[in-house]
CSV table of C-alpha atoms in Angstrom, one decimal:
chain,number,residue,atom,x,y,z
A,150,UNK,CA,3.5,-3.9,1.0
A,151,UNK,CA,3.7,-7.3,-1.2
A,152,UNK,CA,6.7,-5.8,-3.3
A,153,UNK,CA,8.1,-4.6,0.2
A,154,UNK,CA,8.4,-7.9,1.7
A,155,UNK,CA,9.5,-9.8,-1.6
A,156,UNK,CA,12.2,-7.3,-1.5
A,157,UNK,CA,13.4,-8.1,2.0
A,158,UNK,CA,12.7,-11.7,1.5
A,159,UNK,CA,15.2,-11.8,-1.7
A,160,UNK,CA,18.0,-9.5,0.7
A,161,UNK,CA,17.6,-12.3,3.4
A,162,UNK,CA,18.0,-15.1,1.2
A,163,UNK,CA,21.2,-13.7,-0.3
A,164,UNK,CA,23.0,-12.6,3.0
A,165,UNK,CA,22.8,-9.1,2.7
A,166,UNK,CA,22.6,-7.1,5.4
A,167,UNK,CA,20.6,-3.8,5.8
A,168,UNK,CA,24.2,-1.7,5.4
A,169,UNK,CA,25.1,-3.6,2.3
A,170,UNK,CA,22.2,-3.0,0.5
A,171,UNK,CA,22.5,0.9,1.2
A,172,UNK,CA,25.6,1.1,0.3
A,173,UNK,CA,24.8,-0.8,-3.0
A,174,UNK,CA,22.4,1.9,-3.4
A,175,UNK,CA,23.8,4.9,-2.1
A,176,UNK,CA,21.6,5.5,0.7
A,177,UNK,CA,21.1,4.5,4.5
A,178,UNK,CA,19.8,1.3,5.8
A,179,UNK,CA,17.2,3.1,7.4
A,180,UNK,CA,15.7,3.8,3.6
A,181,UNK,CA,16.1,0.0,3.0
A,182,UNK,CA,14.5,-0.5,5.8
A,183,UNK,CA,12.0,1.8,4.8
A,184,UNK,CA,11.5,0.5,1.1
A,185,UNK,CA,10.9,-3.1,2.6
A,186,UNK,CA,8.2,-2.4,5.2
A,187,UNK,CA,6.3,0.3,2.2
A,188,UNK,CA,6.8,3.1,4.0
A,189,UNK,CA,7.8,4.9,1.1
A,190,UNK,CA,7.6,4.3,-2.3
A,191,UNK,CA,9.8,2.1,-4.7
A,192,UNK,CA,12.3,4.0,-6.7
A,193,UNK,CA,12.5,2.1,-9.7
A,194,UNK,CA,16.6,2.5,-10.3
A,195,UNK,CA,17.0,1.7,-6.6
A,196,UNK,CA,15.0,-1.4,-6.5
A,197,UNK,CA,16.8,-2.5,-10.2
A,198,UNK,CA,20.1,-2.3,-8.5
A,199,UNK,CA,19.1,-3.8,-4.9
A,200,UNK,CA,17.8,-6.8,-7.0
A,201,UNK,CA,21.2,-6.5,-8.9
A,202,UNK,CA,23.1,-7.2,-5.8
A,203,UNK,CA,20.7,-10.0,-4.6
A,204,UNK,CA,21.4,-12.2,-7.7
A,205,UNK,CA,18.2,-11.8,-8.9
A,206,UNK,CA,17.6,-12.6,-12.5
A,207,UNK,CA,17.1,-10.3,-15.3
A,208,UNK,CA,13.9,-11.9,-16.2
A,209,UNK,CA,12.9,-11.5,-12.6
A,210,UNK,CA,14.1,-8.1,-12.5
A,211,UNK,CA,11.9,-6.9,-15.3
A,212,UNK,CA,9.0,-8.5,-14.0
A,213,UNK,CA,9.5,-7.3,-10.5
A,214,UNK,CA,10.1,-3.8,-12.0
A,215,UNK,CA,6.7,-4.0,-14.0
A,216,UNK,CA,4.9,-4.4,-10.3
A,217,UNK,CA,6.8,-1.6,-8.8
A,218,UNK,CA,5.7,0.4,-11.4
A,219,UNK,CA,2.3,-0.4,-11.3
A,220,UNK,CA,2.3,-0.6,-7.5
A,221,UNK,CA,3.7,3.3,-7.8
A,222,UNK,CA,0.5,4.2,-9.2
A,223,UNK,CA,-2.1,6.1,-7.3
A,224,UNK,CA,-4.9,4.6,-6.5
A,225,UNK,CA,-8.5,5.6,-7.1
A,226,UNK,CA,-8.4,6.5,-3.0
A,227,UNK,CA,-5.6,8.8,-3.3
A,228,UNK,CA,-7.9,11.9,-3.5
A,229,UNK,CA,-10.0,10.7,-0.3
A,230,UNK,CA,-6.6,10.9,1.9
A,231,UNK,CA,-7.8,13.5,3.6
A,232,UNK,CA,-10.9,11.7,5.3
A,233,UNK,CA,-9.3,8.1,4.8
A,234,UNK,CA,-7.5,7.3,8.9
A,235,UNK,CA,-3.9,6.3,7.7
A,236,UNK,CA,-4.2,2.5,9.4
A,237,UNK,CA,-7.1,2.3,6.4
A,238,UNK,CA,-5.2,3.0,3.7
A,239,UNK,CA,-2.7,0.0,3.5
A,240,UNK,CA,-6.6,-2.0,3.2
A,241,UNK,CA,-8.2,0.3,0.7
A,242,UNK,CA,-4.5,-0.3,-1.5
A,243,UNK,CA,-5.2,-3.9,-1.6
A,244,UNK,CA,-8.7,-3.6,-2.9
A,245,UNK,CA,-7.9,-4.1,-6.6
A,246,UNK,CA,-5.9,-7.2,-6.1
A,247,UNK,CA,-8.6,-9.2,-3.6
A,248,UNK,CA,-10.1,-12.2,-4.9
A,249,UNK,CA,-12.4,-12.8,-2.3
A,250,UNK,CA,-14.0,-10.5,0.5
A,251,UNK,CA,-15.4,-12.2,3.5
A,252,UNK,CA,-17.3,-9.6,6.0
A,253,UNK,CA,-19.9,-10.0,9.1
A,254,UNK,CA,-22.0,-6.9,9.8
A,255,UNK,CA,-24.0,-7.4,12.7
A,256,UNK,CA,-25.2,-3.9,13.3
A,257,UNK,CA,-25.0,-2.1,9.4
A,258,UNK,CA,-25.5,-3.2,5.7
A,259,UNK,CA,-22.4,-4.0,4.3
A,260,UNK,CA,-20.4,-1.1,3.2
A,261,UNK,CA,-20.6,-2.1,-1.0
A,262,UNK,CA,-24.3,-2.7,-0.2
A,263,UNK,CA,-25.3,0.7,0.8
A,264,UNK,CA,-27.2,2.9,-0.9
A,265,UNK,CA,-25.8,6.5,-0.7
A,266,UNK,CA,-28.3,7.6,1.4
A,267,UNK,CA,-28.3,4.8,3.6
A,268,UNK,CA,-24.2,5.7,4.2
A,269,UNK,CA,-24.9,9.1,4.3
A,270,UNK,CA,-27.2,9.0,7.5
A,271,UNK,CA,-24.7,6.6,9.4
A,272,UNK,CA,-22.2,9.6,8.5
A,273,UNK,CA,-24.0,12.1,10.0
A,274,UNK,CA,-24.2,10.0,13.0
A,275,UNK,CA,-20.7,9.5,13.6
A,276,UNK,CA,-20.5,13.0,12.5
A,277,UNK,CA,-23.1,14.8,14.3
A,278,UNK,CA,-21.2,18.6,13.4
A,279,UNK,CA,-19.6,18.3,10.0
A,280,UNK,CA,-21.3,20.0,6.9
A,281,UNK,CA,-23.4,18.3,4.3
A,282,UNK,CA,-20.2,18.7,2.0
A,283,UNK,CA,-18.3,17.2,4.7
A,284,UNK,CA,-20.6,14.2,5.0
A,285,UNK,CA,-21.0,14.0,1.1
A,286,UNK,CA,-16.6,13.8,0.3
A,287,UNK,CA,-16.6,10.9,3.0
């Protein structure tokens, strides 16, 4: 998401327009688009030449390429998709790059606190009908 808006920041700043930079790249502005708000992933020769036509350094280039490649990387969470909602993931990505995590919980223990027992019982309460394996992968 961070690389995403650097990206669009950078084609702003250099007066390109959405149509430009696809055709720079060989692809529609939709996938620009696309690339900038992280809804798909950064092709590395796409994002080389995009920062190409932007006027963007070659030092900057290869460091900007160094955090595309390690933002292309899957994450730990990657294999909890299936119970993760999709609005949660774009959080759970930004975990290993937080500095500081401020929470209130009212009502439950905070969620790095609990014992896996203690989560386990407030997952069988939100859900009353799914297996014990069920409960366990969430």
């Amino acid at each position: 998401m961070v690389l995403g808006k650097r990206l669009r920041q950078l084609r702003e700043r250099a007066g390109v327009s959405f149509d430009e930079a696809a055709r720079a790249i060989e692809v529609t502005a939709l996938t620009v688009r696309r690339m900038e708000k992280a809804e798909v992933g950064l092709r590395i020769p796409y994002v080389k030449e995009l920062l190409r036509t932007y006027g963007v350094s070659d030092t900057e280039i290869e460091d900007f390429l160094s955090l595309a490649r390690e933002a292309n990387q899957p994450g730990w969470w990657h294999k909890f998709r299936d119970v993760l909602p999709d609005w949660f993931s774009a959080y759970v990505s930004l975990e290993s790059e937080a500095q500081v995590i401020r929470l209130y919980e009212p009502q439950y223990v905070p969620g790095l606190l609990q014992t896996h027992d203690y989560a386990a019982a407030l997952l069988r309460v939100g859900f009353p009908n799914a297996s014990p394996e069920d409960v366990d992968r969430r």
